[in-house]
Amino acid sequence: MRKGIIAEELGLKYPIFQGGMAWVADAQLAAAVSNAGGLGIIGTANADGKFVREQVQKIKTLTDRPYGVNVMLLNPNVEEIAQVLVEEKVPVVTTGAGNSTKYLKMWNDAGCKVIPVVPSVAFAKLAERNGAYAVVAEGTESGGHVGELTTMTLVPQVVDAVSIPVIAAGGIADGRGIAAAFAMGAQGVQIGTRFVTAKECHVHQNYKDKILKANDTSTMVTGRRLGHPVRQIKNQFSREYAKIEYTDISNEELDAFASGKLRMAVFDGDEKNGCFLAGQIAGMIKEEQSCQEILEDLWTDAERVIEETYKWVK
Ligand code: TUI
């Protein structure tokens, strides 16, 4: 199968991005994905500029292939990080959880290819107007911070609304998802949850096991009241949060209740108190594999699906 324009322009073997997952996607995971022919993306969550510079310098020692850095726009250190990415001449910058307008020019001027993650047509058009290279249209099936629209409805509407390339995300973990994304007009995909279980991913084994044991209804969304809906695997933490979310608890107390819980999941594997971000497709992921195995498997599976589905229109 031809790898397509976006992969050619970015210098990738496969048009497959690894999501820049908060506290999960470090330089080690991103380098493994880039070395295997996808686009590895370092997640920066709430980190500071120093941490991001160290991660970028580390990935430069681990791979000669293109890579990206995701900027979480709710991060109070975003200005400092934006500058680090310019100084380090990061090839691809993706953004999430907010409006990237303020930073697009400085990153474009520095030669970074900027690819905002968008939850709606309006944000996709805004990104295009401001000079984005492409957009990731991310459906609510995703793990972590989510919008309202599904991948099935969002991707074709974004494809129709903009002329820049569209990458589909949310609910994709195998060749069927990739084939569906191509059918909807996307030129590539971004995958998160499946890479959490990658052998090169450093998360606590309990986090991987939660995904490997999940089924189709294992995730839920909390945080709508504060305007930051987050999809995660159901556990004691998510149930307790849901129980208090619409009581008379103050916003500050609610925020404090969730603070640090993702790190408890990632680093301590705290099954009761941790917040295990994962997408709705977690139920499909049944084995730990290397990044190379994941990418090869995804691509051969997509080729097979596309050949087989042709019979339905012949
Ligand atoms: O960003 C993500 N996923 C994330 S970020 C994250 S860390 C976090 N920490 C604390 C609170 C919330 C999150 C974990 N997972 N995905 C990309 C994404 N961006 N999905 C949806 C959006 C989005 C939402 C609103 C993009 C733009 C947007 O604009 C709203 C506005 O008013 O600017």
CSV table of C-alpha atoms and ligand atoms in Angstrom, one decimal:
chain,number,residue,atom,x,y,z
A,1,MET,CA,0.0,0.0,0.0
A,2,ARG,CA,1.3,3.5,-0.8
A,3,LYS,CA,2.2,5.4,2.3
A,4,GLY,CA,0.6,8.7,1.2
A,5,ILE,CA,1.6,12.3,1.0
A,6,ILE,CA,1.7,13.1,4.7
A,7,ALA,CA,4.1,10.2,5.4
A,8,GLU,CA,6.3,11.2,2.5
A,9,GLU,CA,6.4,14.9,3.5
A,10,LEU,CA,7.2,14.0,7.1
A,11,GLY,CA,9.7,11.3,6.2
A,12,LEU,CA,7.7,8.4,7.8
A,13,LYS,CA,7.4,4.8,6.7
A,14,TYR,CA,3.8,4.7,7.9
A,15,PRO,CA,1.3,7.6,8.3
A,16,ILE,CA,0.7,6.6,11.9
A,17,PHE,CA,1.3,9.0,14.8
A,18,GLN,CA,1.6,7.9,18.4
A,19,GLY,CA,-0.5,10.2,20.6
A,20,GLY,CA,1.5,12.5,22.9
A,21,MET,CA,0.0,11.1,26.1
A,22,ALA,CA,0.4,12.9,29.4
A,23,TRP,CA,3.1,11.4,31.6
A,24,VAL,CA,3.0,8.2,29.4
A,25,ALA,CA,4.7,9.3,26.1
A,26,ASP,CA,8.3,10.0,27.0
A,27,ALA,CA,11.4,10.2,24.8
A,28,GLN,CA,11.9,6.4,25.0
A,29,LEU,CA,8.4,5.5,23.7
A,30,ALA,CA,8.4,8.2,21.1
A,31,ALA,CA,11.9,7.2,19.8
A,32,ALA,CA,10.8,3.6,19.6
A,33,VAL,CA,7.8,4.6,17.5
A,34,SER,CA,9.9,6.9,15.2
A,35,ASN,CA,12.6,4.2,14.8
A,36,ALA,CA,9.9,1.8,13.7
A,37,GLY,CA,8.6,4.2,11.0
A,38,GLY,CA,5.7,6.0,12.7
A,39,LEU,CA,5.8,9.5,14.2
A,40,GLY,CA,6.7,9.3,17.9
A,41,ILE,CA,5.4,12.2,19.9
A,42,ILE,CA,6.6,13.3,23.4
A,43,GLY,CA,3.7,14.3,25.7
A,44,THR,CA,4.5,17.2,27.9
A,45,ALA,CA,1.3,17.5,30.1
A,46,ASN,CA,2.0,19.9,32.9
A,47,ALA,CA,5.9,19.7,32.7
A,48,ASP,CA,8.1,22.7,32.7
A,49,GLY,CA,10.6,23.9,30.0
A,50,LYS,CA,13.6,22.2,31.6
A,51,PHE,CA,11.9,18.8,31.6
A,52,VAL,CA,10.8,19.3,28.0
A,53,ARG,CA,14.3,20.4,26.8
A,54,GLU,CA,15.8,17.2,28.5
A,55,GLN,CA,13.2,15.0,26.8
A,56,VAL,CA,13.9,16.6,23.4
A,57,GLN,CA,17.6,16.3,23.8
A,58,LYS,CA,17.2,12.7,24.8
A,59,ILE,CA,15.1,11.8,21.8
A,60,LYS,CA,17.8,13.3,19.5
A,61,THR,CA,20.3,10.8,20.9
A,62,LEU,CA,17.8,7.9,20.4
A,63,THR,CA,16.6,8.5,16.9
A,64,ASP,CA,17.6,10.2,13.6
A,65,ARG,CA,14.0,9.9,12.4
A,66,PRO,CA,11.3,12.7,12.6
A,67,TYR,CA,9.5,13.0,15.9
A,68,GLY,CA,7.0,15.4,17.5
A,69,VAL,CA,6.2,17.1,20.8
A,70,ASN,CA,2.7,17.6,22.1
A,71,VAL,CA,1.9,20.8,24.0
A,72,MET,CA,-1.0,20.6,26.4
A,73,LEU,CA,-2.4,24.1,26.2
A,74,LEU,CA,-3.8,24.2,29.7
A,75,ASN,CA,-0.3,23.8,31.1
A,76,PRO,CA,0.7,27.0,33.1
A,77,ASN,CA,4.3,26.6,31.6
A,78,VAL,CA,3.1,26.7,28.0
A,79,GLU,CA,5.0,29.9,27.1
A,80,GLU,CA,8.3,28.5,28.3
A,81,ILE,CA,7.7,25.2,26.5
A,82,ALA,CA,6.7,27.0,23.3
A,83,GLN,CA,10.1,28.8,23.3
A,84,VAL,CA,12.1,25.5,24.1
A,85,LEU,CA,10.5,23.9,21.0
A,86,VAL,CA,11.7,26.8,18.8
A,87,GLU,CA,15.2,26.7,20.2
A,88,GLU,CA,15.4,22.9,19.8
A,89,LYS,CA,13.9,23.1,16.3
A,90,VAL,CA,11.4,20.3,17.0
A,91,PRO,CA,10.2,19.0,13.6
A,92,VAL,CA,6.5,18.5,14.5
A,93,VAL,CA,4.5,20.2,17.2
A,94,THR,CA,1.0,18.9,18.1
A,95,THR,CA,-1.2,20.8,20.5
A,96,GLY,CA,-4.2,19.6,22.7
A,97,ALA,CA,-6.8,20.8,25.1
A,98,GLY,CA,-7.1,24.4,23.8
A,99,ASN,CA,-6.6,27.0,21.2
A,100,SER,CA,-3.1,27.0,19.5
A,101,THR,CA,-3.5,30.4,17.7
A,102,LYS,CA,-1.1,32.3,19.9
A,103,TYR,CA,1.8,30.0,19.1
A,104,LEU,CA,1.3,29.0,15.5
A,105,LYS,CA,3.3,31.9,14.0
A,106,MET,CA,6.4,31.4,16.2
A,107,TRP,CA,6.5,27.7,15.6
A,108,ASN,CA,6.0,28.2,11.8
A,109,ASP,CA,8.7,30.8,11.7
A,110,ALA,CA,11.1,28.3,13.4
A,111,GLY,CA,10.3,25.7,10.7
A,112,CYS,CA,8.2,23.4,13.0
A,113,LYS,CA,5.3,21.7,11.3
A,114,VAL,CA,2.3,22.5,13.5
A,115,ILE,CA,-0.5,20.0,13.8
A,116,PRO,CA,-3.2,21.0,16.3
A,117,VAL,CA,-5.5,18.3,17.7
A,118,VAL,CA,-9.1,19.6,17.2
A,119,PRO,CA,-12.5,18.4,18.5
A,120,SER,CA,-14.7,20.4,16.0
A,121,VAL,CA,-14.9,21.8,12.5
A,122,ALA,CA,-14.6,25.4,13.9
A,123,PHE,CA,-11.2,24.7,15.5
A,124,ALA,CA,-10.0,22.9,12.4
A,125,LYS,CA,-10.8,25.9,10.2
A,126,LEU,CA,-9.2,28.3,12.8
A,127,ALA,CA,-6.1,26.1,12.7
A,128,GLU,CA,-6.0,26.2,8.9
A,129,ARG,CA,-6.4,30.0,8.8
A,130,ASN,CA,-3.5,30.4,11.2
A,131,GLY,CA,-1.2,28.3,9.1
A,132,ALA,CA,-1.3,24.8,10.6
A,133,TYR,CA,0.3,22.2,8.5
A,134,ALA,CA,-2.4,19.6,9.2
A,135,VAL,CA,-4.9,18.8,11.9
A,136,VAL,CA,-5.6,15.8,14.0
A,137,ALA,CA,-9.4,15.4,14.2
A,138,GLU,CA,-9.9,13.6,17.5
A,139,GLY,CA,-13.2,11.9,18.4
A,140,THR,CA,-14.7,11.4,21.9
A,141,GLU,CA,-13.7,7.7,21.8
A,142,SER,CA,-10.2,8.8,22.8
A,143,GLY,CA,-8.6,8.6,26.2
A,144,GLY,CA,-7.8,11.7,28.2
A,145,HIS,CA,-9.2,15.1,27.4
A,146,VAL,CA,-12.1,14.7,25.0
A,147,GLY,CA,-14.5,16.7,22.9
A,148,GLU,CA,-18.2,15.7,22.2
A,149,LEU,CA,-18.2,14.5,18.6
A,150,THR,CA,-17.4,10.9,17.6
A,151,THR,CA,-14.6,10.1,15.2
A,152,MET,CA,-17.2,8.8,12.6
A,153,THR,CA,-18.9,12.2,12.5
A,154,LEU,CA,-16.0,14.5,13.1
A,155,VAL,CA,-13.5,13.3,10.6
A,156,PRO,CA,-15.5,13.5,7.4
A,157,GLN,CA,-16.9,16.9,8.4
A,158,VAL,CA,-13.4,18.3,9.1
A,159,VAL,CA,-12.1,16.7,5.8
A,160,ASP,CA,-14.9,18.6,3.9
A,161,ALA,CA,-14.2,21.9,5.8
A,162,VAL,CA,-10.4,22.3,5.3
A,163,SER,CA,-7.8,21.8,2.6
A,164,ILE,CA,-4.9,20.8,4.8
A,165,PRO,CA,-4.3,17.1,5.6
A,166,VAL,CA,-6.5,15.5,8.3
A,167,ILE,CA,-5.3,12.8,10.7
A,168,ALA,CA,-8.0,10.8,12.4
A,169,ALA,CA,-7.8,9.9,16.1
A,170,GLY,CA,-10.1,8.4,18.7
A,171,GLY,CA,-11.1,4.7,18.7
A,172,ILE,CA,-8.4,3.4,16.4
A,173,ALA,CA,-6.3,0.4,17.4
A,174,ASP,CA,-6.2,-1.9,14.4
A,175,GLY,CA,-6.2,-2.1,10.6
A,176,ARG,CA,-10.0,-1.8,10.4
A,177,GLY,CA,-9.8,1.6,12.2
A,178,ILE,CA,-7.1,2.7,9.8
A,179,ALA,CA,-9.0,1.6,6.8
A,180,ALA,CA,-12.1,3.4,8.1
A,181,ALA,CA,-10.1,6.6,8.6
A,182,PHE,CA,-8.8,6.5,5.0
A,183,ALA,CA,-12.4,5.8,3.8
A,184,MET,CA,-13.5,9.0,5.6
A,185,GLY,CA,-10.8,11.1,3.9
A,186,ALA,CA,-8.1,11.1,6.5
A,187,GLN,CA,-4.5,10.8,5.3
A,188,GLY,CA,-3.2,9.2,8.5
A,189,VAL,CA,-4.1,8.2,12.0
A,190,GLN,CA,-3.1,8.9,15.6
A,191,ILE,CA,-3.2,6.1,18.0
A,192,GLY,CA,-2.8,6.4,21.8
A,193,THR,CA,-4.2,3.5,23.9
A,194,ARG,CA,-2.5,0.7,22.0
A,195,PHE,CA,0.9,2.3,22.6
A,196,VAL,CA,0.4,2.4,26.4
A,197,THR,CA,0.8,-1.4,26.3
A,198,ALA,CA,3.9,-1.2,24.1
A,199,LYS,CA,7.0,-3.0,25.5
A,200,GLU,CA,8.9,0.3,25.3
A,201,CYS,CA,6.3,2.2,27.3
A,202,HIS,CA,7.5,2.8,30.9
A,203,VAL,CA,4.1,3.0,32.6
A,204,HIS,CA,3.5,0.8,35.7
A,205,GLN,CA,2.5,-2.8,34.8
A,206,ASN,CA,-0.9,-2.3,36.5
A,207,TYR,CA,-1.7,0.4,33.9
A,208,LYS,CA,-0.9,-2.0,31.1
A,209,ASP,CA,-2.9,-4.7,32.8
A,210,LYS,CA,-5.9,-2.4,33.2
A,211,ILE,CA,-6.0,-1.9,29.4
A,212,LEU,CA,-5.3,-5.5,28.6
A,213,LYS,CA,-8.2,-6.6,30.9
A,214,ALA,CA,-10.6,-3.8,29.7
A,215,ASN,CA,-13.8,-4.5,27.7
A,216,ASP,CA,-15.9,-2.2,25.5
A,217,THR,CA,-17.7,-0.5,28.4
A,218,SER,CA,-14.7,-0.1,30.7
A,219,THR,CA,-14.2,3.6,30.3
A,220,MET,CA,-16.2,6.7,31.5
A,221,VAL,CA,-15.8,10.4,31.2
A,222,THR,CA,-15.6,12.7,34.3
A,223,GLY,CA,-14.7,16.4,34.6
A,224,ARG,CA,-17.4,17.9,32.5
A,225,ARG,CA,-18.4,20.3,35.3
A,226,LEU,CA,-15.0,22.0,35.2
A,227,GLY,CA,-14.9,22.1,31.4
A,228,HIS,CA,-12.2,19.4,31.1
A,229,PRO,CA,-13.9,16.1,30.3
A,230,VAL,CA,-11.4,13.3,30.7
A,231,ARG,CA,-12.0,9.6,29.6
A,232,GLN,CA,-10.5,7.0,31.8
A,233,ILE,CA,-10.9,3.4,32.9
A,234,LYS,CA,-13.6,3.0,35.6
A,235,ASN,CA,-12.2,2.4,39.0
A,236,GLN,CA,-12.7,3.6,42.6
A,237,PHE,CA,-11.2,7.0,41.7
A,238,SER,CA,-13.5,7.6,38.7
A,239,ARG,CA,-16.6,6.4,40.6
A,240,GLU,CA,-15.8,8.6,43.6
A,241,TYR,CA,-15.2,11.6,41.3
A,242,ALA,CA,-18.5,11.0,39.5
A,243,LYS,CA,-20.3,10.7,42.8
A,244,ILE,CA,-19.1,14.1,44.1
A,245,GLU,CA,-18.9,16.0,40.7
A,246,TYR,CA,-22.5,17.3,40.8
A,247,THR,CA,-22.8,17.9,44.6
A,248,ASP,CA,-22.2,21.3,46.2
A,249,ILE,CA,-18.4,20.7,46.4
A,250,SER,CA,-16.4,23.8,45.3
A,251,ASN,CA,-14.5,23.8,42.0
A,252,GLU,CA,-11.2,24.1,44.0
A,253,GLU,CA,-12.0,21.0,46.1
A,254,LEU,CA,-13.0,19.1,43.0
A,255,ASP,CA,-9.8,20.1,41.2
A,256,ALA,CA,-7.8,19.1,44.3
A,257,PHE,CA,-9.5,15.7,44.4
A,258,ALA,CA,-8.2,14.9,40.9
A,259,SER,CA,-4.8,16.5,41.3
A,260,GLY,CA,-1.8,14.1,40.9
A,261,LYS,CA,-4.1,11.1,40.2
A,262,LEU,CA,-2.7,10.5,36.7
A,263,ARG,CA,0.8,10.3,38.0
A,264,MET,CA,-0.4,7.9,40.7
A,265,ALA,CA,-1.6,5.6,37.9
A,266,VAL,CA,1.4,6.0,35.6
A,267,PHE,CA,4.2,5.8,38.2
A,268,ASP,CA,2.7,3.9,41.2
A,269,GLY,CA,0.1,1.8,39.4
A,270,ASP,CA,-2.3,2.7,42.2
A,271,GLU,CA,-5.4,0.7,41.0
A,272,LYS,CA,-7.8,2.4,43.5
A,273,ASN,CA,-6.7,6.0,43.6
A,274,GLY,CA,-5.0,6.5,40.2
A,275,CYS,CA,-6.6,7.9,37.1
A,276,PHE,CA,-6.0,5.5,34.2
A,277,LEU,CA,-6.6,7.5,31.0
A,278,ALA,CA,-7.6,5.2,28.1
A,279,GLY,CA,-9.8,5.2,25.0
A,280,GLN,CA,-13.0,3.2,24.4
A,281,ILE,CA,-11.0,0.9,22.1
A,282,ALA,CA,-9.0,-0.4,25.1
A,283,GLY,CA,-11.3,-3.6,25.1
A,284,MET,CA,-9.7,-4.6,21.8
A,285,ILE,CA,-6.1,-4.6,23.0
A,286,LYS,CA,-5.0,-8.0,24.2
A,287,GLU,CA,-1.2,-8.2,24.2
A,288,GLU,CA,1.9,-6.3,24.9
A,289,GLN,CA,4.0,-5.9,21.8
A,290,SER,CA,7.0,-3.8,20.7
A,291,CYS,CA,6.4,-0.6,18.8
A,292,GLN,CA,7.8,-2.2,15.7
A,293,GLU,CA,5.4,-5.2,16.0
A,294,ILE,CA,2.5,-2.8,16.6
A,295,LEU,CA,3.2,-0.7,13.5
A,296,GLU,CA,3.9,-3.6,11.2
A,297,ASP,CA,0.7,-5.4,12.5
A,298,LEU,CA,-1.4,-2.2,12.0
A,299,TRP,CA,-0.2,-1.7,8.4
A,300,THR,CA,-0.5,-5.3,7.2
A,301,ASP,CA,-3.9,-5.5,8.8
A,302,ALA,CA,-5.0,-2.2,7.1
A,303,GLU,CA,-3.8,-3.5,3.7
A,304,ARG,CA,-5.8,-6.8,4.2
A,305,VAL,CA,-8.9,-4.9,5.3
A,306,ILE,CA,-8.8,-2.5,2.3
A,307,GLU,CA,-8.4,-5.4,-0.1
A,308,GLU,CA,-11.2,-7.5,1.5
A,309,THR,CA,-13.7,-4.6,1.8
A,310,TYR,CA,-13.5,-3.9,-1.9
A,311,LYS,CA,-15.8,-6.9,-2.6
A,312,TRP,CA,-18.7,-5.0,-1.0
A,313,VAL,CA,-18.8,-2.4,-3.8
A,314,LYS,CA,-17.6,-4.6,-6.8
B,1,TUI,O1,-5.4,17.0,24.8
B,1,TUI,C1,-5.8,15.9,24.5
B,1,TUI,N1,-5.9,14.9,25.5
B,1,TUI,C2,-5.4,15.0,26.7
B,1,TUI,S1,-4.7,16.4,27.4
B,1,TUI,C3,-4.5,15.6,28.9
B,1,TUI,S2,-3.8,16.3,30.3
B,1,TUI,C4,-5.1,17.1,31.0
B,1,TUI,N2,-4.8,17.6,32.2
B,1,TUI,C5,-5.7,18.3,32.9
B,1,TUI,C6,-7.0,18.5,32.4
B,1,TUI,C7,-7.2,18.1,31.2
B,1,TUI,C8,-6.3,17.4,30.5
B,1,TUI,C9,-5.0,14.3,28.8
B,1,TUI,N3,-5.4,14.0,27.6
B,1,TUI,N4,-6.4,15.6,23.3
B,1,TUI,C10,-6.5,16.6,22.3
B,1,TUI,C11,-7.8,17.3,22.5
B,1,TUI,N5,-7.9,18.6,22.4
B,1,TUI,N6,-9.0,16.8,22.7
B,1,TUI,C12,-9.9,17.8,22.7
B,1,TUI,C13,-9.2,18.9,22.5
B,1,TUI,C14,-9.6,20.3,22.5
B,1,TUI,C15,-10.6,20.7,23.4
B,1,TUI,C16,-10.9,22.1,23.4
B,1,TUI,C17,-9.0,21.2,21.6
B,1,TUI,C18,-9.4,22.5,21.6
B,1,TUI,C19,-10.3,22.9,22.5
B,1,TUI,O2,-10.6,24.2,22.5
B,1,TUI,C20,-11.4,24.7,23.6
B,1,TUI,C21,-11.1,26.2,23.8
B,1,TUI,O3,-12.1,26.8,24.3
B,1,TUI,O4,-10.0,26.7,23.5
